[in-house]
Short mmCIF file of C-alpha atoms in Angstrom, two decimals:
data_model
loop_
_atom_site.label_atom_id
_atom_site.label_comp_id
_atom_site.label_asym_id
_atom_site.label_seq_id
_atom_site.Cartn_x
_atom_site.Cartn_y
_atom_site.Cartn_z
CA MET A 13 -4.22 150.26 11.43
CA VAL A 14 -3.22 148.54 8.21
CA ALA A 15 -0.05 146.44 8.02
CA GLY A 16 1.92 149.07 6.11
CA ARG A 17 1.22 151.72 8.72
CA GLU A 18 2.11 149.36 11.54
CA GLU A 19 5.46 148.71 9.86
CA THR A 20 6.10 152.44 9.51
CA ALA A 21 5.18 153.13 13.15
CA ALA A 22 7.62 150.44 14.28
CA ARG A 23 10.46 151.62 12.04
CA ARG A 24 13.75 152.22 13.82
CA LEU A 25 16.86 153.85 12.42
CA ARG A 26 19.72 151.55 11.49
CA GLU A 27 23.12 151.95 9.89
CA GLY A 28 23.30 151.10 6.19
CA SER A 29 24.80 152.06 2.87
CA ALA A 30 24.04 155.10 0.76
CA GLY A 31 22.78 152.86 -2.02
CA GLU A 32 20.46 151.02 0.34
CA ALA A 33 18.93 154.36 1.32
CA GLY A 34 18.36 155.34 -2.31
CA PHE A 35 21.33 157.69 -2.70
CA ASP A 36 24.00 157.75 -5.35
CA PRO A 37 27.06 157.07 -3.12
CA ASP A 38 29.37 159.28 -5.17
CA ARG A 39 26.94 162.18 -5.07
CA LEU A 40 26.27 161.82 -1.35
CA ALA A 41 30.03 161.87 -0.81
CA ARG A 42 29.98 165.49 -2.02
CA ALA A 43 28.03 166.62 1.06
CA GLY A 44 30.83 166.04 3.57
CA PRO A 45 33.36 168.30 1.80
CA VAL A 46 30.84 171.16 2.01
CA LEU A 47 31.12 170.98 5.80
CA GLU A 48 34.88 170.44 5.68
CA ARG A 49 35.14 173.63 3.64
CA GLY A 50 32.94 175.36 6.21
CA VAL A 51 35.42 174.42 8.92
CA ARG A 52 38.38 175.67 6.86
CA GLU A 53 36.63 178.94 6.06
CA GLY A 54 35.70 179.60 9.68
CA ALA A 55 31.94 179.10 9.49
CA PHE A 56 32.15 176.88 12.59
CA PRO A 57 34.88 175.03 14.51
CA GLY A 58 33.10 171.69 14.15
CA ALA A 59 29.97 169.94 12.96
CA VAL A 60 28.19 166.62 13.22
CA ALA A 61 25.87 165.59 10.39
CA LEU A 62 23.44 162.69 10.21
CA VAL A 63 21.44 161.87 7.09
CA ALA A 64 18.89 159.05 6.97
CA ARG A 65 16.38 157.90 4.39
CA ARG A 66 13.77 155.15 4.68
CA GLY A 67 15.08 154.53 8.18
CA VAL A 68 18.61 153.85 6.91
CA ILE A 69 21.45 156.06 8.19
CA ALA A 70 23.49 156.78 5.07
CA LEU A 71 25.78 159.45 6.54
CA HIS A 72 26.85 160.06 10.13
CA ALA A 73 30.11 161.92 10.45
CA ALA A 74 31.91 164.53 12.52
CA PHE A 75 33.95 167.37 11.02
CA GLY A 76 36.43 169.74 12.63
CA ARG A 77 37.11 170.26 16.30
CA PHE A 78 35.43 171.36 19.51
CA GLY A 79 37.09 174.75 19.28
CA ALA A 80 40.37 176.60 19.31
CA ALA A 81 43.45 176.45 21.56
CA ASP A 82 42.95 173.97 24.40
CA LEU A 83 39.68 172.82 22.77
CA ALA A 84 41.31 171.89 19.48
CA ARG A 85 40.34 168.23 19.81
CA PRO A 86 38.45 166.38 17.08
CA LEU A 87 34.70 166.27 17.56
CA PRO A 88 33.23 162.79 18.12
CA ARG A 89 30.05 161.72 16.36
CA ASP A 90 28.24 161.71 19.73
CA ALA A 91 29.25 165.27 20.66
CA ILE A 92 26.60 167.12 22.66
CA PHE A 93 25.49 170.53 21.39
CA ASP A 94 23.51 173.42 22.82
CA LEU A 95 20.46 173.02 20.57
CA ALA A 96 19.22 176.59 21.08
CA SER A 97 15.88 177.09 19.29
CA LEU A 98 15.56 173.44 18.30
CA THR A 99 14.23 173.32 21.87
CA LYS A 100 11.04 174.88 20.50
CA VAL A 101 10.18 171.90 18.28
CA VAL A 102 11.87 169.10 20.25
CA ALA A 103 10.64 169.98 23.75
CA CYS A 104 7.85 172.58 23.77
CA LEU A 105 5.98 171.57 20.60
CA PRO A 106 5.33 167.88 21.37
CA LEU A 107 4.08 168.74 24.86
CA VAL A 108 1.65 171.31 23.45
CA LEU A 109 0.37 168.86 20.83
CA MET A 110 -0.04 166.12 23.41
CA GLN A 111 -2.19 168.47 25.48
CA VAL A 112 -4.32 169.11 22.39
CA GLU A 113 -4.72 165.38 21.77
CA GLN A 114 -5.66 164.78 25.40
CA GLY A 115 -8.40 167.39 25.25
CA GLU A 116 -6.67 169.68 27.74
CA LEU A 117 -5.98 172.44 25.23
CA SER A 118 -7.43 173.85 22.03
CA LEU A 119 -5.29 175.44 19.35
CA ASP A 120 -7.77 178.28 18.95
CA GLU A 121 -8.21 178.89 22.66
CA PRO A 122 -7.26 182.43 23.74
CA VAL A 123 -4.08 182.79 25.76
CA ALA A 124 -6.13 184.86 28.20
CA THR A 125 -8.02 181.67 29.16
CA PHE A 126 -4.88 180.58 31.00
CA PHE A 127 -3.46 183.98 31.89
CA PRO A 128 -6.32 186.51 32.23
CA GLN A 129 -3.85 189.32 32.87
CA PHE A 130 -2.68 188.98 29.27
CA ALA A 131 -5.92 190.64 28.12
CA ASN A 132 -5.89 193.40 30.73
CA GLY A 133 -5.53 196.93 29.41
CA ASP A 134 -6.92 198.90 26.51
CA ASP A 135 -5.57 196.79 23.63
CA GLN A 136 -8.51 194.58 22.66
CA ARG A 137 -6.35 192.72 20.13
CA ARG A 138 -4.84 190.77 23.00
CA GLU A 139 -8.12 188.98 23.63
CA ARG A 140 -7.81 187.41 20.16
CA VAL A 141 -4.32 185.96 20.58
CA THR A 142 -4.57 182.16 20.64
CA ILE A 143 -2.36 179.14 21.19
CA ARG A 144 -2.26 178.67 17.41
CA HIS A 145 -0.92 182.21 16.99
CA LEU A 146 1.91 181.46 19.42
CA LEU A 147 2.78 178.28 17.52
CA THR A 148 2.76 179.98 14.11
CA HIS A 149 4.53 183.14 15.35
CA THR A 150 1.58 185.30 14.28
CA SER A 151 0.58 186.61 17.72
CA GLY A 152 1.86 190.15 17.22
CA LEU A 153 4.19 189.78 20.20
CA PRO A 154 7.69 191.25 19.93
CA ALA A 155 10.40 188.92 18.68
CA TRP A 156 12.54 189.37 21.79
CA LEU A 157 13.01 191.33 24.97
CA PRO A 158 16.09 191.43 27.22
CA LEU A 159 14.38 189.55 30.04
CA PHE A 160 17.78 188.83 31.57
CA ALA A 161 18.17 192.52 32.42
CA ASP A 162 15.48 192.65 35.10
CA CYS A 163 13.97 189.17 35.54
CA ALA A 164 15.69 186.81 37.96
CA ALA A 165 13.11 184.02 37.91
CA PRO A 166 10.57 182.44 35.52
CA ASP A 167 7.57 184.06 37.19
CA GLU A 168 9.11 187.49 36.67
CA ALA A 169 9.80 186.70 33.01
CA LEU A 170 6.23 185.49 32.54
CA ALA A 171 4.84 188.70 34.04
CA ARG A 172 7.02 190.77 31.70
CA ILE A 173 5.83 188.84 28.63
CA LEU A 174 2.18 189.03 29.67
CA ALA A 175 2.51 192.81 29.88
CA ALA A 176 4.49 193.24 26.63
CA PRO A 177 2.62 195.44 24.12
CA LEU A 178 1.64 193.81 20.85
CA GLU A 179 3.47 195.13 17.81
CA ALA A 180 0.90 194.02 15.24
CA GLU A 181 -2.62 192.72 14.76
CA PRO A 182 -2.73 188.95 15.40
CA GLU A 183 -2.59 186.76 12.29
CA THR A 184 -1.41 189.53 9.96
CA ARG A 185 2.33 188.72 9.78
CA VAL A 186 4.88 186.14 10.82
CA VAL A 187 7.48 187.47 13.25
CA TYR A 188 9.55 184.78 14.94
CA SER A 189 9.05 185.33 18.67
CA ASP A 190 10.92 183.72 21.53
CA LEU A 191 8.43 185.40 23.84
CA GLY A 192 5.47 183.53 22.36
CA VAL A 193 7.16 180.17 22.87
CA ILE A 194 8.15 181.00 26.44
CA LEU A 195 4.49 181.79 27.01
CA LEU A 196 3.51 178.47 25.39
CA SER A 197 5.82 176.53 27.67
CA GLU A 198 4.30 178.25 30.68
CA VAL A 199 0.84 177.16 29.51
CA VAL A 200 2.14 173.59 29.29
CA ARG A 201 3.67 173.83 32.76
CA LEU A 202 0.37 175.12 34.14
CA LEU A 203 -1.57 172.24 32.61
CA ASP A 204 0.96 169.48 33.35
CA GLY A 205 1.63 170.62 36.88
CA VAL A 206 5.27 169.52 36.62
CA PRO A 207 8.45 171.31 35.48
CA LEU A 208 9.03 171.43 31.74
CA ASP A 209 12.27 169.45 31.85
CA ARG A 210 10.67 166.57 33.74
CA ALA A 211 7.54 166.62 31.58
CA VAL A 212 9.43 166.33 28.29
CA HIS A 213 11.82 163.70 29.63
CA ASP A 214 8.95 161.48 30.76
CA ALA A 215 6.69 162.06 27.74
CA VAL A 216 9.20 162.25 24.88
CA PHE A 217 12.86 161.53 25.57
CA ALA A 218 12.52 158.42 27.74
CA PRO A 219 9.94 156.69 25.46
CA LEU A 220 12.13 157.34 22.41
CA GLY A 221 15.36 156.33 24.13
CA MET A 222 16.92 159.80 23.70
CA ARG A 223 19.43 159.30 26.52
CA ASP A 224 21.72 162.23 25.71
CA THR A 225 19.02 164.88 25.32
CA GLY A 226 17.86 167.13 28.13
CA TYR A 227 18.23 170.39 30.00
CA LYS A 228 21.14 171.34 32.29
CA PRO A 229 23.51 168.51 31.38
CA ASP A 230 25.44 166.82 34.15
CA ALA A 231 28.99 168.05 34.71
CA ALA A 232 30.24 164.53 33.90
CA LEU A 233 29.21 165.15 30.26
CA ARG A 234 31.24 168.34 29.89
CA GLU A 235 34.03 166.77 27.83
CA ARG A 236 31.50 165.78 25.16
CA ILE A 237 29.84 169.21 25.00
CA ALA A 238 30.77 171.62 22.23
CA PRO A 239 31.58 175.11 23.58
CA THR A 240 29.61 178.12 22.46
CA GLU A 241 30.53 181.77 22.89
CA ALA A 242 33.57 183.12 24.74
CA GLY A 243 31.91 185.56 27.10
CA GLU A 244 28.59 187.22 26.30
CA ALA A 245 29.58 189.96 23.88
CA TYR A 246 26.67 189.35 21.51
CA GLU A 247 23.94 189.72 24.12
CA ARG A 248 25.73 192.58 25.88
CA ARG A 249 25.55 194.40 22.57
CA THR A 250 21.89 193.56 21.89
CA ALA A 251 20.98 194.52 25.45
CA ALA A 252 22.67 197.90 25.01
CA GLU A 253 20.80 198.45 21.73
CA ALA A 254 17.55 197.80 23.62
CA GLY A 255 18.53 200.24 26.37
CA ALA A 256 19.04 197.46 28.93
CA ILE A 257 21.93 196.42 31.14
CA HIS A 258 23.24 192.88 30.79
CA PRO A 259 24.05 191.09 34.09
CA GLN A 260 27.40 189.84 32.68
CA ARG A 261 27.81 187.22 35.38
CA ARG A 262 29.44 184.89 32.82
CA ALA A 263 31.46 187.60 31.05
CA GLY A 264 34.95 186.57 30.00
CA GLY A 265 34.43 182.85 30.48
CA MET A 266 33.86 180.15 27.88
CA ILE A 267 30.21 179.07 27.82
CA ARG A 268 30.18 175.29 27.79
CA GLY A 269 27.52 173.06 29.31
CA THR A 270 25.19 175.92 30.26
CA VAL A 271 22.67 177.36 27.84
CA HIS A 272 24.05 180.12 25.63
CA ASP A 273 20.76 182.07 25.45
CA GLY A 274 20.75 184.75 28.14
CA ASN A 275 17.00 184.79 28.70
CA ALA A 276 17.01 181.03 29.21
CA TYR A 277 20.06 181.15 31.48
CA TYR A 278 19.28 184.15 33.68
CA ALA A 279 15.50 184.57 33.59
CA MET A 280 14.32 180.98 33.11
CA ARG A 281 17.09 179.32 35.15
CA GLY A 282 18.16 177.08 32.30
CA VAL A 283 14.80 175.50 31.48
CA SER A 284 12.52 177.10 28.90
CA GLY A 285 10.43 176.24 25.88
CA HIS A 286 12.44 178.50 23.58
CA ALA A 287 16.00 177.37 24.45
CA GLY A 288 17.98 175.34 26.95
CA LEU A 289 18.00 171.84 25.47
CA PHE A 290 21.23 169.95 24.81
CA GLY A 291 21.46 166.86 22.62
CA THR A 292 23.25 164.74 20.03
CA ALA A 293 22.73 164.03 16.34
CA PRO A 294 21.71 160.36 16.91
CA ASP A 295 19.06 161.37 19.47
CA LEU A 296 17.65 164.07 17.20
CA ALA A 297 17.57 161.65 14.28
CA VAL A 298 15.35 159.34 16.34
CA TYR A 299 13.05 162.27 17.11
CA CYS A 300 12.89 163.22 13.42
CA GLN A 301 12.20 159.62 12.38
CA CYS A 302 9.30 159.57 14.84
CA TRP A 303 7.77 162.49 12.91
CA LEU A 304 8.44 160.82 9.55
CA ASN A 305 6.79 157.68 10.95
CA GLY A 306 3.61 159.67 11.59
CA GLY A 307 4.23 160.25 15.30
CA ALA A 308 5.56 156.85 16.41
CA TYR A 309 8.91 155.13 16.76
CA GLY A 310 9.76 151.55 17.54
CA GLY A 311 6.11 150.83 18.24
CA ARG A 312 5.77 153.70 20.76
CA ARG A 313 3.27 156.34 19.64
CA LEU A 314 3.78 159.93 20.78
CA LEU A 315 1.40 161.74 18.41
CA SER A 316 -1.29 160.73 15.97
CA PRO A 317 -0.70 160.95 12.20
CA VAL A 318 -3.50 163.53 12.03
CA THR A 319 -1.66 165.77 14.51
CA VAL A 320 1.62 165.37 12.65
CA ALA A 321 -0.08 166.36 9.38
CA ALA A 322 -1.61 169.48 10.93
CA ALA A 323 1.63 170.55 12.62
CA THR A 324 3.71 170.24 9.45
CA ARG A 325 1.28 171.90 7.04
CA ASP A 326 1.95 175.51 6.03
CA GLN A 327 -0.57 177.41 8.15
CA THR A 328 0.53 180.87 7.06
CA ALA A 329 0.39 180.55 3.26
CA ALA A 330 -0.95 184.09 2.77
CA LEU A 331 1.71 185.70 4.96
CA ASN A 332 5.37 186.62 4.64
CA ALA A 333 6.87 183.30 5.80
CA GLY A 334 5.82 179.67 5.90
CA ARG A 335 4.99 178.28 9.34
CA GLY A 336 3.39 175.11 10.52
CA LEU A 337 2.64 174.55 14.19
CA GLY A 338 6.08 175.22 15.59
CA TRP A 339 7.89 174.05 12.45
CA VAL A 340 9.20 176.15 9.59
CA ALA A 341 7.36 175.11 6.42
CA PHE A 342 9.61 174.69 3.38
CA ASP A 343 8.67 177.18 0.69
CA PRO A 344 8.98 175.73 -2.84
CA ASP A 345 8.10 179.13 -4.36
CA PRO A 346 9.72 181.91 -2.30
CA LEU A 347 9.51 184.42 -5.15
CA GLY A 348 5.79 183.80 -5.53
CA ARG A 349 5.23 184.24 -1.80
CA ARG A 350 7.19 187.47 -1.82
CA ALA A 351 5.20 188.80 -4.79
CA ARG A 352 1.85 187.93 -3.19
CA TRP A 353 2.89 189.47 0.12
CA LEU A 354 4.04 192.72 -1.48
CA ALA A 355 0.97 192.89 -3.75
CA ALA A 356 -1.20 192.69 -0.63
CA GLY A 357 0.65 195.66 0.87
CA GLY A 358 2.95 193.63 3.13
CA ASP A 359 6.12 195.11 4.58
CA PRO A 360 9.08 194.08 2.37
CA ALA A 361 11.34 194.11 5.44
CA LEU A 362 9.45 191.06 6.75
CA VAL A 363 10.39 188.85 3.79
CA ALA A 364 13.61 186.90 4.26
CA VAL A 365 16.46 187.68 1.88
CA GLY A 366 19.07 185.13 0.89
CA PRO A 367 19.13 181.32 0.77
CA ALA A 368 16.86 179.42 3.14
CA SER A 369 18.57 177.10 5.63
CA SER A 370 16.83 174.17 3.90
CA GLY A 371 18.45 174.80 0.56
CA GLU A 372 16.27 174.74 -2.55
CA LEU A 373 15.95 171.07 -3.50
CA LEU A 374 13.70 169.59 -0.82
CA ALA A 375 10.22 168.51 -1.87
CA PRO A 376 7.04 170.51 -1.15
CA GLY A 377 5.71 169.57 2.27
CA SER A 378 9.17 169.52 3.89
CA TYR A 379 9.64 171.18 7.26
CA GLY A 380 12.39 171.97 9.72
CA HIS A 381 13.89 174.41 12.21
CA THR A 382 17.18 176.07 13.09
CA GLY A 383 18.90 177.12 16.30
CA PHE A 384 20.97 180.25 16.96
CA THR A 385 24.06 178.26 17.98
CA GLY A 386 24.28 176.67 14.52
CA THR A 387 21.92 173.71 14.74
CA SER A 388 19.20 172.54 12.35
CA LEU A 389 16.73 169.80 11.49
CA TRP A 390 15.13 169.32 8.08
CA LEU A 391 12.63 166.59 7.20
CA ASP A 392 11.30 165.70 3.74
CA PRO A 393 8.31 163.34 4.15
CA ALA A 394 7.85 162.86 0.39
CA ARG A 395 11.32 161.30 0.22
CA ASP A 396 11.33 159.83 3.75
CA LEU A 397 14.45 161.90 4.42
CA LEU A 398 15.83 163.50 7.56
CA VAL A 399 18.91 165.69 7.91
CA VAL A 400 20.40 166.66 11.27
CA LEU A 401 23.20 169.22 11.23
CA LEU A 402 24.74 170.37 14.51
CA THR A 403 27.49 173.00 14.66
CA ASN A 404 28.80 175.47 17.23
CA ARG A 405 29.04 178.39 14.82
CA VAL A 406 28.84 180.87 17.75
CA HIS A 407 32.26 179.74 19.05
CA PRO A 408 34.09 181.85 19.91
CA ASP A 409 32.16 184.78 18.43
CA ALA A 410 28.37 184.74 18.05
CA ALA A 411 28.55 187.47 15.40
CA ASN A 412 29.91 184.88 12.93
CA LEU A 413 27.20 184.33 10.29
CA ARG A 414 29.17 182.33 7.69
CA ILE A 415 26.96 179.28 8.29
CA ALA A 416 24.24 181.04 6.27
CA ARG A 417 26.07 180.04 3.07
CA VAL A 418 27.24 176.60 4.17
CA ARG A 419 24.04 175.08 5.50
CA PRO A 420 21.84 175.41 2.37
CA ARG A 421 24.67 174.10 0.19
CA PHE A 422 24.97 171.04 2.42
CA HIS A 423 21.23 170.34 2.25
CA ASP A 424 21.20 170.75 -1.51
CA ALA A 425 24.12 168.32 -1.87
CA VAL A 426 22.19 165.76 0.17
CA ALA A 427 18.95 166.19 -1.77
CA ALA A 428 20.73 166.07 -5.12
CA ALA A 429 22.20 162.66 -4.22
CA ILE A 430 18.76 161.00 -4.13
CA VAL A 431 18.30 158.73 -7.14
CA ASP A 432 15.10 156.77 -6.43
#
């Protein structure tokens, strides 16, 4: 490894000034008020943002409060959030990629290699579904099923997913599927031979020093944890729409310190590849910097630069949405993608409408992910930029979607502050 790459692999985050990180300080100062306005307008009770460039933390601030009434206390910068679907790229994804690097798993290996029952039945398309398809959300599996309605344990949830009918030919469309990632995490568990929470702690969080990140947080941390929904009205409604009955064992109570996602809570007992992780902005910034460093941090290598490049490249360029391996690929030309998709006879309902969570000003090659509770990560390798934004937009009502306007405006304000 050449000296420059060694320096990058060893890079650690440190506090610094906006100017030192290559931002115009006055322009970067515009980003915070976007989140303050989001609090005032009810997009979320509180938020923690962390922006770093070239390894220098230029912005790390908390906005708003934990919640309403007796939770109307200011958020600290080290508040712990339910990360929701960030679990997919922070816990499940690195374990899958490590298995690939160790020669235990191939991206184009059929899922039926590990779970033969997946290919049982008359639908021969199932034999073609691969690990890569699960990572890129092109498997044809449904987006979601109310597993919580009739699955009381992970093995029951796995059996339900393995029997779920495909809704499309593999590799013909991107449909974001929690089910595919749950299946991925079960493949990892089968290969590792240890529970997912222990595997990711030992392989990722401990080596990176991510002390506040993990599943099922200890009760002693409760005062630092941002609350999510009051009761389970959102999933009771979606269950009813799917013709299922929600267990409602948490109905009426404030969800705080247990995973908001019902499938993760009831069916997967709090530990799953699709949801369940809790963490802080500083911890997630370290994880993001590891990716920007080419898979290493502080001299500890988790993934090779080759693996990082493959995982963050748009692997679904001809389809309706940009996906890397696990990550969302930033689309610098969404109108062009939409036109190509429609010209090829694609379903217009499968093309996202409205601003992307990333905003519009990141560079080509950027990638990121969001979480249902109001969390997001966006990384711009061309500018050596990472942006962590954690909110509890589902508190007290998960039907609140105002964050959809706030988040892209915040990211654009950050990107527009870069001056070198």
